[in-house]
Tab-separated table of C-alpha atoms and ligand atoms in Angstrom:
chain	number	residue	atom	x	y	z
A	23	UNK	CA	0.000	0.000	0.000
A	24	UNK	CA	3.055	2.245	0.118
A	25	UNK	CA	2.518	3.149	-3.510
A	26	UNK	CA	-0.642	4.877	-2.527
A	27	UNK	CA	1.081	7.529	-0.493
A	28	UNK	CA	2.946	8.701	-3.584
A	29	UNK	CA	-0.064	10.085	-5.326
A	30	UNK	CA	-2.105	12.848	-3.891
A	31	UNK	CA	-5.751	12.779	-4.855
A	32	UNK	CA	-7.204	15.811	-6.533
A	33	UNK	CA	-10.299	16.975	-4.768
A	34	UNK	CA	-13.283	17.676	-6.924
A	35	UNK	CA	-15.176	20.780	-6.015
A	36	UNK	CA	-18.368	19.662	-4.392
A	37	UNK	CA	-21.379	21.750	-5.358
A	38	UNK	CA	-22.272	24.054	-2.522
A	39	UNK	CA	-25.110	22.152	-0.955
A	40	UNK	CA	-26.145	25.005	1.310
A	41	UNK	CA	-26.690	27.279	-1.627
A	42	UNK	CA	-28.721	24.593	-3.412
A	43	UNK	CA	-30.792	24.057	-0.289
A	44	UNK	CA	-31.506	27.761	0.104
A	45	UNK	CA	-32.774	27.944	-3.441
A	46	UNK	CA	-35.055	25.011	-2.858
A	47	UNK	CA	-36.762	26.244	0.266
A	48	UNK	CA	-39.002	28.455	-1.789
A	49	UNK	CA	-40.016	25.565	-4.044
A	50	UNK	CA	-42.423	22.909	-2.804
A	51	UNK	CA	-41.350	20.208	-0.380
A	52	UNK	CA	-41.521	17.521	-3.042
A	53	UNK	CA	-38.955	19.286	-5.193
A	54	UNK	CA	-36.822	19.781	-2.148
A	55	UNK	CA	-36.703	16.057	-1.551
A	56	UNK	CA	-35.761	15.429	-5.152
A	57	UNK	CA	-32.858	17.819	-5.171
A	58	UNK	CA	-31.399	17.267	-1.742
A	59	UNK	CA	-29.405	14.096	-2.461
A	60	UNK	CA	-25.703	14.166	-3.092
A	61	UNK	CA	-24.875	13.782	-6.793
A	62	UNK	CA	-21.098	13.399	-6.517
A	63	UNK	CA	-18.492	11.822	-4.239
A	64	UNK	CA	-16.054	13.881	-2.162
A	65	UNK	CA	-13.058	12.620	-4.196
A	66	UNK	CA	-12.386	10.907	-7.549
A	67	UNK	CA	-11.135	7.323	-7.657
A	68	UNK	CA	-7.522	6.122	-7.670
A	69	UNK	CA	-5.968	4.719	-10.788
A	70	UNK	CA	-5.632	0.935	-10.685
A	71	UNK	CA	-2.992	0.889	-13.392
A	72	UNK	CA	-0.020	0.098	-11.203
A	73	UNK	CA	-1.489	-2.977	-9.540
A	74	UNK	CA	-0.902	-6.416	-10.921
A	75	UNK	CA	-3.936	-8.542	-10.213
A	76	UNK	CA	-2.128	-11.490	-11.693
A	77	UNK	CA	0.425	-11.461	-8.882
A	78	UNK	CA	-2.381	-11.859	-6.397
A	79	UNK	CA	-4.640	-14.224	-8.252
A	80	UNK	CA	-2.408	-16.735	-10.009
A	81	UNK	CA	-2.429	-19.017	-6.979
A	82	UNK	CA	-6.167	-18.882	-6.607
A	83	UNK	CA	-7.712	-20.346	-9.753
A	84	UNK	CA	-10.939	-22.167	-8.897
A	85	UNK	CA	-11.115	-20.834	-5.353
A	86	UNK	CA	-14.112	-19.044	-4.004
A	87	UNK	CA	-13.368	-15.351	-4.211
A	88	UNK	CA	-14.498	-14.563	-0.678
A	89	UNK	CA	-11.374	-16.397	0.503
A	90	UNK	CA	-8.991	-14.163	-1.470
A	91	UNK	CA	-7.867	-10.820	-0.115
A	92	UNK	CA	-7.630	-8.179	-2.814
A	93	UNK	CA	-5.988	-4.783	-2.388
A	94	UNK	CA	-8.546	-2.117	-1.623
A	95	UNK	CA	-7.768	-0.282	-4.838
A	96	UNK	CA	-10.058	-2.751	-6.655
A	97	UNK	CA	-12.985	-1.876	-4.405
A	98	UNK	CA	-15.647	0.749	-4.805
A	99	UNK	CA	-16.586	2.776	-1.721
A	100	UNK	CA	-19.892	1.023	-1.051
A	101	UNK	CA	-20.768	-1.980	1.054
A	102	UNK	CA	-22.482	-4.904	-0.680
A	103	UNK	CA	-25.552	-3.980	1.399
A	104	UNK	CA	-25.592	-0.601	-0.344
A	105	UNK	CA	-24.982	-2.233	-3.694
A	106	UNK	CA	-28.097	-4.415	-3.373
A	107	UNK	CA	-30.060	-1.313	-2.374
A	108	UNK	CA	-29.502	-0.244	-5.980
A	109	UNK	CA	-32.310	-2.650	-6.925
A	110	UNK	CA	-34.528	0.192	-5.698
A	111	UNK	CA	-33.283	2.793	-8.173
A	112	UNK	CA	-36.328	2.330	-10.431
A	113	UNK	CA	-38.958	1.875	-7.728
A	114	UNK	CA	-41.323	3.985	-9.840
A	115	UNK	CA	-41.870	0.792	-11.873
A	116	UNK	CA	-43.267	-1.003	-8.799
A	117	UNK	CA	-45.448	2.027	-8.080
A	118	UNK	CA	-46.619	1.881	-11.681
A	119	UNK	CA	-47.408	-1.851	-11.373
A	120	UNK	CA	-49.471	-1.112	-8.251
A	121	UNK	CA	-51.509	1.489	-10.124
A	122	UNK	CA	-52.373	-0.696	-13.144
A	123	UNK	CA	-55.650	-2.589	-13.282
A	124	UNK	CA	-54.673	-4.927	-16.134
A	125	UNK	CA	-52.762	-7.951	-14.806
A	126	UNK	CA	-50.626	-8.407	-17.957
A	127	UNK	CA	-49.572	-4.776	-17.803
A	128	UNK	CA	-48.708	-5.274	-14.139
A	129	UNK	CA	-46.499	-8.240	-15.017
A	130	UNK	CA	-44.812	-6.129	-17.715
A	131	UNK	CA	-43.993	-3.411	-15.189
A	132	UNK	CA	-42.656	-6.023	-12.756
A	133	UNK	CA	-40.497	-7.564	-15.508
A	134	UNK	CA	-39.134	-4.115	-16.381
A	135	UNK	CA	-38.376	-3.570	-12.703
A	136	UNK	CA	-36.528	-6.912	-12.473
A	137	UNK	CA	-34.330	-5.941	-15.445
A	138	UNK	CA	-33.812	-2.356	-14.250
A	139	UNK	CA	-32.729	-3.690	-10.858
A	140	UNK	CA	-29.549	-5.157	-12.361
A	141	UNK	CA	-28.863	-2.311	-14.815
A	142	UNK	CA	-26.629	-0.481	-12.362
A	143	UNK	CA	-24.079	-3.312	-12.832
A	144	UNK	CA	-23.202	-1.899	-16.223
A	145	UNK	CA	-19.468	-1.021	-16.266
A	146	UNK	CA	-19.272	-1.370	-12.491
A	147	UNK	CA	-16.136	-3.434	-12.107
A	148	UNK	CA	-15.245	-2.240	-8.617
A	149	UNK	CA	-15.794	-4.772	-5.876
A	150	UNK	CA	-18.103	-3.633	-3.086
A	151	UNK	CA	-16.844	-4.102	0.496
A	152	UNK	CA	-17.865	-7.384	2.114
A	153	UNK	CA	-20.318	-6.477	4.856
A	154	UNK	CA	-19.262	-7.311	8.411
A	155	UNK	CA	-21.501	-9.696	10.328
A	156	UNK	CA	-24.283	-7.603	11.873
A	157	UNK	CA	-23.717	-4.637	9.563
A	158	UNK	CA	-26.937	-2.900	8.494
A	159	UNK	CA	-28.046	-0.332	5.937
A	160	UNK	CA	-31.235	1.688	5.900
A	161	UNK	CA	-32.635	3.986	3.257
A	162	UNK	CA	-35.823	6.022	3.295
A	163	UNK	CA	-36.823	7.713	0.037
A	164	UNK	CA	-40.012	9.648	0.574
A	165	UNK	CA	-39.888	10.942	-2.992
A	166	UNK	CA	-40.156	7.332	-4.255
A	167	UNK	CA	-42.410	6.242	-1.416
A	168	UNK	CA	-40.427	3.489	0.302
A	169	UNK	CA	-38.038	2.594	3.082
A	170	UNK	CA	-35.542	-0.253	3.176
A	171	UNK	CA	-33.525	-2.083	5.817
A	172	UNK	CA	-30.834	-4.684	5.203
A	173	UNK	CA	-28.585	-6.757	7.441
A	174	UNK	CA	-25.593	-9.022	6.952
A	175	UNK	CA	-27.025	-12.173	8.539
A	176	UNK	CA	-24.176	-14.605	7.857
A	177	UNK	CA	-20.454	-14.203	7.251
A	178	UNK	CA	-19.403	-17.645	5.958
A	179	UNK	CA	-21.124	-18.048	3.566
A	180	UNK	CA	-21.905	-14.348	3.134
A	181	UNK	CA	-25.658	-13.712	3.156
A	182	UNK	CA	-27.306	-10.303	2.932
A	183	UNK	CA	-31.018	-9.935	3.685
A	184	UNK	CA	-33.125	-6.920	2.705
A	185	UNK	CA	-36.682	-5.766	3.202
A	186	UNK	CA	-38.266	-2.746	1.539
A	187	UNK	CA	-41.784	-1.524	2.052
A	188	UNK	CA	-43.996	1.102	0.500
A	189	UNK	CA	-44.690	4.044	2.813
A	190	UNK	CA	-48.389	3.849	1.917
A	191	UNK	CA	-48.733	0.071	2.172
A	192	UNK	CA	-48.803	-0.692	-1.570
A	193	UNK	CA	-45.992	-3.224	-1.747
A	194	UNK	CA	-43.340	-5.221	0.092
A	195	UNK	CA	-40.097	-6.203	-1.664
A	196	UNK	CA	-37.648	-8.518	0.071
A	197	UNK	CA	-34.970	-11.126	-0.415
A	198	UNK	CA	-31.729	-12.672	0.714
A	199	UNK	CA	-28.690	-12.746	-1.542
A	200	UNK	CA	-25.865	-15.307	-1.291
A	201	UNK	CA	-23.413	-14.123	-3.933
A	202	UNK	CA	-21.237	-17.054	-4.922
A	203	UNK	CA	-18.148	-15.795	-6.670
A	204	UNK	CA	-15.871	-18.059	-8.696
A	205	UNK	CA	-12.580	-17.132	-10.263
A	206	UNK	CA	-12.086	-18.749	-13.662
A	207	UNK	CA	-8.623	-17.573	-14.663
A	208	UNK	CA	-9.628	-14.725	-16.933
A	209	UNK	CA	-12.950	-13.880	-15.366
A	210	UNK	CA	-14.875	-13.800	-12.119
A	211	UNK	CA	-18.392	-15.182	-12.191
A	212	UNK	CA	-21.039	-14.309	-9.601
A	213	UNK	CA	-23.892	-16.719	-9.135
A	214	UNK	CA	-26.812	-14.829	-7.616
A	215	UNK	CA	-28.226	-17.369	-5.209
A	216	UNK	CA	-31.292	-16.386	-3.225
A	217	UNK	CA	-34.905	-15.540	-3.977
A	218	UNK	CA	-36.365	-12.096	-4.542
A	219	UNK	CA	-40.027	-11.589	-3.628
A	220	UNK	CA	-42.314	-8.728	-4.600
A	221	UNK	CA	-45.770	-8.539	-3.053
A	222	UNK	CA	-48.297	-6.115	-4.542
A	223	UNK	CA	-50.507	-5.945	-1.475
A	224	UNK	CA	-53.589	-4.247	-2.921
A	225	UNK	CA	-53.739	-6.708	-5.800
A	226	UNK	CA	-53.038	-9.697	-3.569
A	227	UNK	CA	-50.273	-10.681	-5.985
A	228	UNK	CA	-46.880	-12.182	-5.271
A	229	UNK	CA	-44.009	-12.435	-7.738
A	230	UNK	CA	-40.684	-14.177	-7.132
A	231	UNK	CA	-37.486	-14.437	-9.162
A	232	UNK	CA	-33.704	-14.920	-9.008
A	233	UNK	CA	-31.219	-12.538	-10.605
A	234	UNK	CA	-29.102	-13.480	-13.652
A	235	UNK	CA	-25.454	-14.541	-13.489
A	236	UNK	CA	-22.905	-11.761	-13.637
A	237	UNK	CA	-19.397	-12.111	-15.013
A	238	UNK	CA	-16.475	-9.691	-14.847
A	239	UNK	CA	-14.116	-10.407	-17.744
A	240	UNK	CA	-10.371	-9.741	-17.995
A	241	UNK	CA	-9.615	-9.476	-14.300
A	242	UNK	CA	-5.962	-10.065	-15.109
A	243	UNK	CA	-5.236	-8.573	-18.469
A	244	UNK	CA	-7.079	-6.340	-20.864
A	245	UNK	CA	-10.058	-4.117	-20.283
A	246	UNK	CA	-12.534	-5.122	-17.591
A	247	UNK	CA	-16.122	-5.576	-18.723
A	248	UNK	CA	-19.348	-7.001	-17.375
A	249	UNK	CA	-21.715	-9.554	-18.819
A	250	UNK	CA	-25.000	-10.771	-17.332
A	251	UNK	CA	-26.607	-13.980	-18.531
A	252	UNK	CA	-29.064	-16.702	-17.634
A	253	UNK	CA	-32.787	-17.174	-17.412
A	254	UNK	CA	-34.853	-15.167	-14.963
A	255	UNK	CA	-38.314	-16.550	-14.338
A	256	UNK	CA	-40.789	-14.231	-12.677
A	257	UNK	CA	-43.611	-16.291	-11.278
A	258	UNK	CA	-47.081	-14.977	-10.399
A	259	UNK	CA	-47.924	-17.201	-7.475
A	260	UNK	CA	-51.628	-16.471	-7.588
A	261	UNK	CA	-52.131	-18.084	-10.993
A	262	UNK	CA	-48.974	-19.860	-12.044
A	263	UNK	CA	-48.572	-17.384	-14.907
A	264	UNK	CA	-44.998	-16.423	-15.498
A	265	UNK	CA	-42.603	-14.167	-17.313
A	266	UNK	CA	-39.481	-15.850	-18.688
A	267	UNK	CA	-36.605	-13.489	-19.415
A	268	UNK	CA	-33.482	-14.696	-21.164
A	269	UNK	CA	-30.378	-12.583	-20.482
A	270	UNK	CA	-28.295	-13.632	-23.476
A	271	UNK	CA	-24.604	-14.433	-23.260
A	272	UNK	CA	-22.756	-12.193	-25.687
A	273	UNK	CA	-21.633	-15.032	-27.950
A	274	UNK	CA	-18.595	-15.170	-30.188
A	275	UNK	CA	-19.400	-12.161	-32.338
A	276	UNK	CA	-21.042	-10.075	-29.669
A	277	UNK	CA	-24.326	-9.861	-31.508
A	278	UNK	CA	-26.303	-10.664	-28.383
A	279	UNK	CA	-24.308	-8.482	-25.994
A	280	UNK	CA	-26.558	-7.089	-23.219
A	281	UNK	CA	-29.648	-8.422	-24.956
A	282	UNK	CA	-32.690	-9.583	-22.981
A	283	UNK	CA	-35.624	-11.337	-24.609
A	284	UNK	CA	-38.608	-13.056	-23.084
A	285	UNK	CA	-42.329	-13.436	-22.878
A	286	UNK	CA	-45.244	-13.600	-20.486
A	287	UNK	CA	-47.191	-16.835	-20.607
A	288	UNK	CA	-50.306	-18.085	-18.864
A	289	UNK	CA	-50.798	-21.390	-17.075
A	290	UNK	CA	-51.503	-23.201	-20.339
A	291	UNK	CA	-48.173	-21.850	-21.711
A	292	UNK	CA	-49.938	-19.546	-24.150
A	293	UNK	CA	-47.664	-16.588	-24.953
A	294	UNK	CA	-49.462	-13.387	-24.062
A	295	UNK	CA	-46.774	-10.835	-24.758
A	296	UNK	CA	-43.126	-10.513	-25.792
A	297	UNK	CA	-40.591	-8.408	-23.893
A	298	UNK	CA	-37.284	-7.410	-25.485
A	299	UNK	CA	-34.432	-4.942	-25.221
A	300	UNK	CA	-31.078	-4.551	-23.482
A	301	UNK	CA	-30.462	-4.344	-19.765
A	302	UNK	CA	-28.064	-1.480	-20.425
A	303	UNK	CA	-30.591	0.568	-22.412
A	304	UNK	CA	-34.321	-0.038	-22.515
A	305	UNK	CA	-37.051	-2.674	-22.538
A	306	UNK	CA	-40.079	-2.873	-24.849
A	307	UNK	CA	-43.159	-5.059	-25.065
A	308	UNK	CA	-45.344	-6.134	-27.978
A	309	UNK	CA	-47.750	-8.835	-29.109
A	310	UNK	CA	-46.111	-12.203	-29.912
A	311	UNK	CA	-47.500	-12.567	-33.477
A	312	UNK	CA	-46.081	-9.295	-34.795
A	313	UNK	CA	-42.801	-9.969	-32.997
A	314	UNK	CA	-42.365	-13.428	-34.526
A	315	UNK	CA	-43.195	-12.331	-38.073
A	316	UNK	CA	-40.771	-9.444	-37.699
A	317	UNK	CA	-38.035	-11.805	-36.553
A	318	UNK	CA	-38.600	-14.130	-39.499
A	319	UNK	CA	-38.310	-11.232	-41.939
A	320	UNK	CA	-35.112	-10.143	-40.185
A	321	UNK	CA	-33.582	-13.626	-40.426
A	322	UNK	CA	-34.305	-13.790	-44.133
A	323	UNK	CA	-32.562	-10.454	-44.675
A	324	UNK	CA	-29.631	-11.630	-42.540
A	325	UNK	CA	-29.087	-14.870	-44.443
A	326	UNK	CA	-28.950	-12.910	-47.724
A	327	UNK	CA	-26.258	-10.661	-46.258
A	328	UNK	CA	-24.131	-13.588	-45.064
A	329	UNK	CA	-22.866	-14.614	-48.519
A	330	UNK	CA	-19.317	-13.679	-47.481
A	331	UNK	CA	-18.841	-14.859	-43.910
A	332	UNK	CA	-16.156	-13.106	-41.882
A	333	UNK	CA	-13.154	-14.922	-40.497
A	334	UNK	CA	-13.961	-16.163	-37.032
A	335	UNK	CA	-11.451	-14.979	-34.446
A	336	UNK	CA	-9.571	-17.355	-32.197
A	337	UNK	CA	-11.395	-17.921	-28.932
A	338	UNK	CA	-8.829	-19.727	-26.835
A	339	UNK	CA	-5.408	-18.781	-25.604
A	340	UNK	CA	-4.061	-16.393	-23.040
A	341	UNK	CA	-5.242	-13.216	-24.710
A	342	UNK	CA	-7.769	-10.973	-23.082
A	343	UNK	CA	-11.398	-11.678	-23.948
A	344	UNK	CA	-12.206	-8.290	-25.340
A	345	UNK	CA	-15.666	-6.909	-25.086
A	346	UNK	CA	-17.275	-7.020	-28.510
A	347	UNK	CA	-18.105	-3.594	-29.805
A	348	UNK	CA	-21.663	-2.561	-29.218
A	349	UNK	CA	-22.742	-2.614	-32.837
A	350	UNK	CA	-26.266	-1.366	-32.599
A	351	UNK	CA	-28.714	-0.255	-30.020
A	352	UNK	CA	-32.097	-1.889	-29.625
A	353	UNK	CA	-33.950	-2.011	-32.941
A	354	UNK	CA	-37.493	-1.037	-32.024
A	355	UNK	CA	-40.251	-2.873	-33.856
A	356	UNK	CA	-43.126	-0.549	-34.783
A	357	UNK	CA	-46.076	-1.032	-32.437
A	358	UNK	CA	-43.937	-1.755	-29.346
A	359	UNK	CA	-44.594	-0.134	-25.989
A	360	UNK	CA	-41.700	1.280	-23.978
A	361	UNK	CA	-41.521	-0.288	-20.511
A	362	UNK	CA	-38.318	1.242	-19.152
A	363	UNK	CA	-35.366	3.329	-20.252
A	364	UNK	CA	-32.122	3.673	-18.284
A	365	UNK	CA	-31.246	7.168	-17.096
A	366	UNK	CA	-27.861	8.497	-18.133
A	367	UNK	CA	-25.029	8.578	-15.646
A	368	UNK	CA	-23.524	11.866	-14.513
A	369	UNK	CA	-20.535	13.144	-16.500
A	370	UNK	CA	-18.094	12.659	-13.645
A	371	UNK	CA	-19.237	9.013	-13.289
A	372	UNK	CA	-16.175	7.609	-15.104
A	373	UNK	CA	-13.902	9.163	-12.460
A	374	UNK	CA	-16.143	7.856	-9.713
A	375	UNK	CA	-16.380	4.097	-10.182
A	376	UNK	CA	-19.047	4.520	-12.898
A	377	UNK	CA	-21.634	5.237	-10.210
A	378	UNK	CA	-25.158	6.226	-11.166
A	379	UNK	CA	-26.661	9.299	-9.523
A	380	UNK	CA	-28.483	6.992	-7.136
A	381	UNK	CA	-25.259	5.188	-6.169
A	382	UNK	CA	-23.523	8.534	-5.541
A	383	UNK	CA	-26.091	9.302	-2.849
A	384	UNK	CA	-26.028	5.985	-0.990
A	385	UNK	CA	-23.156	6.600	1.419
A	386	UNK	CA	-24.033	10.208	2.138
A	387	UNK	CA	-23.951	11.040	5.845
A	388	UNK	CA	-25.860	14.221	6.332
A	389	UNK	CA	-25.296	16.331	9.424
A	390	UNK	CA	-27.659	15.143	12.145
A	391	UNK	CA	-28.165	11.736	10.548
A	392	UNK	CA	-25.705	10.020	12.856
A	393	UNK	CA	-27.937	10.678	15.865
A	394	UNK	CA	-30.746	8.529	14.441
A	395	UNK	CA	-28.837	5.853	12.489
A	396	UNK	CA	-28.207	2.427	13.979
A	397	UNK	CA	-24.530	2.248	15.058
A	398	UNK	CA	-24.141	-0.725	12.680
A	399	UNK	CA	-25.083	1.300	9.561
A	400	UNK	CA	-22.630	1.106	6.620
A	401	UNK	CA	-22.439	4.895	6.502
A	402	UNK	CA	-20.469	4.708	9.751
A	403	UNK	CA	-17.892	2.226	8.426
A	404	UNK	CA	-14.560	4.023	8.640
A	405	UNK	CA	-12.842	2.111	5.794
A	406	UNK	CA	-15.549	2.888	3.230
A	407	UNK	CA	-15.695	6.494	4.417
A	408	UNK	CA	-11.904	6.887	4.080
A	409	UNK	CA	-11.918	5.371	0.571
A	410	UNK	CA	-14.771	7.637	-0.464
A	411	UNK	CA	-12.674	10.589	0.721
A	412	UNK	CA	-9.733	9.378	-1.352
A	413	UNK	CA	-7.565	8.387	1.632
A	414	UNK	CA	-6.521	4.917	0.504
A	415	UNK	CA	-3.901	4.314	3.219
A	416	UNK	CA	-6.392	5.053	5.948
A	417	UNK	CA	-9.032	2.945	4.170
A	418	UNK	CA	-6.682	0.004	3.921
A	419	UNK	CA	-5.631	0.230	7.582
A	420	UNK	CA	-9.225	0.516	8.754
A	421	UNK	CA	-10.347	-2.412	6.624
A	422	UNK	CA	-7.681	-4.602	8.197
A	423	UNK	CA	-8.590	-3.413	11.672
A	424	UNK	CA	-12.311	-4.135	11.172
A	425	UNK	CA	-11.666	-7.587	9.781
A	426	UNK	CA	-9.364	-8.374	12.695
A	427	UNK	CA	-11.973	-7.118	15.149
A	428	UNK	CA	-14.544	-9.376	13.508
A	429	UNK	CA	-12.209	-12.377	13.740
A	430	UNK	CA	-11.426	-11.856	17.407
A	431	UNK	CA	-15.125	-11.358	18.256
A	432	UNK	CA	-15.816	-14.701	16.584
A	433	UNK	CA	-13.055	-16.352	18.604
A	434	UNK	CA	-14.450	-14.898	21.825
A	435	UNK	CA	-17.904	-16.224	20.995
A	436	UNK	CA	-16.628	-19.686	20.246
A	437	UNK	CA	-14.731	-19.775	23.562
A	438	UNK	CA	-17.990	-19.422	25.455
A	439	UNK	CA	-19.922	-21.423	22.841
A	440	UNK	CA	-22.129	-18.498	22.050
A	441	UNK	CA	-23.978	-18.405	18.724
A	442	UNK	CA	-24.272	-15.204	16.740
A	443	UNK	CA	-27.844	-13.986	16.675
A	444	UNK	CA	-29.166	-11.841	13.859
A	445	UNK	CA	-31.045	-8.709	14.869
A	446	UNK	CA	-33.694	-7.738	12.307
A	447	UNK	CA	-34.097	-10.861	10.184
A	448	UNK	CA	-34.818	-14.476	11.009
A	449	UNK	CA	-33.965	-17.567	9.028
A	450	UNK	CA	-37.123	-19.171	7.691
A	451	UNK	CA	-38.929	-20.571	4.700
A	452	UNK	CA	-40.165	-18.352	1.914
A	453	UNK	CA	-43.942	-19.031	2.028
A	454	UNK	CA	-44.246	-18.826	-1.772
A	455	UNK	CA	-41.245	-20.778	-3.015
A	456	UNK	CA	-40.645	-22.974	0.061
A	457	UNK	CA	-36.959	-22.156	-0.288
A	458	UNK	CA	-34.691	-21.147	2.587
A	459	UNK	CA	-34.906	-17.396	3.113
A	460	UNK	CA	-34.372	-14.629	5.674
A	461	UNK	CA	-37.475	-12.765	6.769
A	462	UNK	CA	-37.713	-9.345	8.400
A	463	UNK	CA	-38.944	-9.492	11.989
A	464	UNK	CA	-39.861	-5.786	12.123
A	465	UNK	CA	-39.106	-3.019	14.551
A	466	UNK	CA	-36.008	-1.460	12.958
A	467	UNK	CA	-37.631	1.939	12.496
A	468	UNK	CA	-38.646	2.101	16.184
A	469	UNK	CA	-34.972	3.000	16.552
A	470	UNK	CA	-34.236	1.141	19.763
A	471	UNK	CA	-30.593	0.366	19.162
A	472	UNK	CA	-29.199	-0.085	22.670
A	473	UNK	CA	-28.427	-3.807	22.302
A	474	UNK	CA	-26.579	-3.691	18.969
A	475	UNK	CA	-23.071	-5.162	18.673
A	476	UNK	CA	-20.018	-2.901	18.384
A	477	UNK	CA	-18.644	-3.937	14.998
A	478	UNK	CA	-16.684	-0.811	13.991
B	17	NAG	C1	2.381	4.187	-12.236
B	17	NAG	O1	3.731	3.920	-12.546
B	17	NAG	C2	4.249	4.784	-13.532
B	17	NAG	C3	5.678	4.318	-13.883
B	17	NAG	O2	6.278	3.642	-12.826
B	17	NAG	C4	4.223	6.220	-13.000
B	17	NAG	O3	4.756	7.113	-13.967
B	17	NAG	C5	2.801	6.606	-12.668
B	17	NAG	O4	2.761	7.880	-12.092
B	17	NAG	C6	2.193	5.596	-11.700
B	17	NAG	N1	0.781	5.887	-11.530
B	17	NAG	C7	0.184	5.887	-10.346
B	17	NAG	C8	-1.277	6.181	-10.350
B	17	NAG	O5	0.745	5.648	-9.306
B	18	NAG	C1	-51.491	-12.985	-11.385
B	18	NAG	O1	-52.368	-13.408	-10.361
B	18	NAG	C2	-53.529	-12.633	-10.188
B	18	NAG	C3	-54.284	-13.047	-8.932
B	18	NAG	O2	-54.855	-14.312	-9.038
B	18	NAG	C4	-54.386	-12.733	-11.442
B	18	NAG	O3	-55.558	-11.945	-11.304
B	18	NAG	C5	-53.585	-12.234	-12.626
B	18	NAG	O4	-54.282	-12.475	-13.827
B	18	NAG	C6	-52.194	-12.848	-12.745
B	18	NAG	N1	-51.467	-12.030	-13.688
B	18	NAG	C7	-50.486	-12.438	-14.474
B	18	NAG	C8	-49.990	-11.522	-15.486
B	18	NAG	O5	-49.988	-13.511	-14.363
B	19	NAG	C1	-16.016	2.513	-16.173
B	19	NAG	O1	-16.439	2.365	-17.501
B	19	NAG	C2	-15.393	2.492	-18.438
B	19	NAG	C3	-15.998	2.518	-19.825
B	19	NAG	O2	-16.589	1.312	-20.153
B	19	NAG	C4	-14.382	1.377	-18.223
B	19	NAG	O3	-13.322	1.491	-19.129
B	19	NAG	C5	-13.864	1.432	-16.791
B	19	NAG	O4	-13.008	0.335	-16.528
B	19	NAG	C6	-14.993	1.440	-15.801
B	19	NAG	N1	-14.468	1.707	-14.475
B	19	NAG	C7	-14.785	0.969	-13.416
B	19	NAG	C8	-14.202	1.406	-12.115
B	19	NAG	O5	-15.483	-0.013	-13.459
């Protein structure tokens, strides 16, 4: 970490929040809420250029990544608990689903939400901090009408549980995530174990799904890039209807890069509607007949073009697996309905871990907030705070100290044969999928925090 002392970070000028606030007071309260979140970090990120990942990883092929210690320079200044909170960035889609009376349209909005929930992964190659056992994160967004609480409920294997609820009782959204990371030589693959449940309370509807796989390519050599793939099935538990979404692997020529295609079907497997687009851009829906005939016409045109096939490139070897160029954006078929479009990232995003505006705000600690937050909240983690401020030496020291503190607390517990007990979630069975899950036991927002562990 000595290298880090050599470079002095350049501080970005933070917009003067007080001035912004003053201007907003005269506008209505709603606008005030919208504008009062931080839109930048206190400091830009460090360059990773001078770190050889290969030196660290060559001994670790096939190991689970949680067992490998990486230098902090490959992190991003957010805890994994904050990272999963990014599912909530497009909560307006759940609110929309709640407001729709047509059940197919509701399923479309839910499908768009499920895709939008993983869109923040785009170009985010920084590794979030592993949460400490007992760490929590809360977020209340009155402008979007929800509040969320999450807790790290297990350390080995790492399990993060979250529970979000509408402030007006429209929906509950919860899940537990067991990210299983595998290192495959050139890439790191994350298997998203754990069920996600969305309950639309007024409609008496429950939907469940599991996120797609996520892969970070070229961890050793070449340019890092992210791929998401696999089938996501969103099940309507009231009827057995489902939405099947196929996150396509990019393939050899990159034609399918970022592409998502799927359909909503009823119990008798009749296709009711097609959903297509890219998780990095937008999602559309349309009727299956028009979609299929359009695809056939497209294929015909394609096969005419392919008279002179291009030379296929080598796929094996030690070279970097370069990200195929994004050749085209989503070709919209006339008659489609737009379900969701990604919002653009702020200009300074590239210097700040490619964060979205929403991500920029997640670790903000406003004056006065500390008095009400649980002492286990991620915002109070000194290593993440130091990294966010650009002090990498401090961040690295604090990370080591916290991990050591966690280890010695575990040793102390095992001496007296004491089991760790979770605080806000309880292990149980998901009533809809019958799978193992972690369920919120309530009470977090009563703010009685006297018996919480000292983890920082
Ligand atoms: C990386 O190393 C090169 C050459 O040793 C040096 O010129 C450059 O300033 C270093 N960059 C950082 C971010 O430390
Ligand atoms: C989901 O279940 C509800 C409640 O039974 C039903 O009314 C609705 O048609 C279903 N919708 C879809 C799209 O599966
Ligand atoms: C941010 O995105 C750019 C452009 O794709 C990429 O080159 C860079 O590695 C990304 N940075 C991080 C920290 O993921």
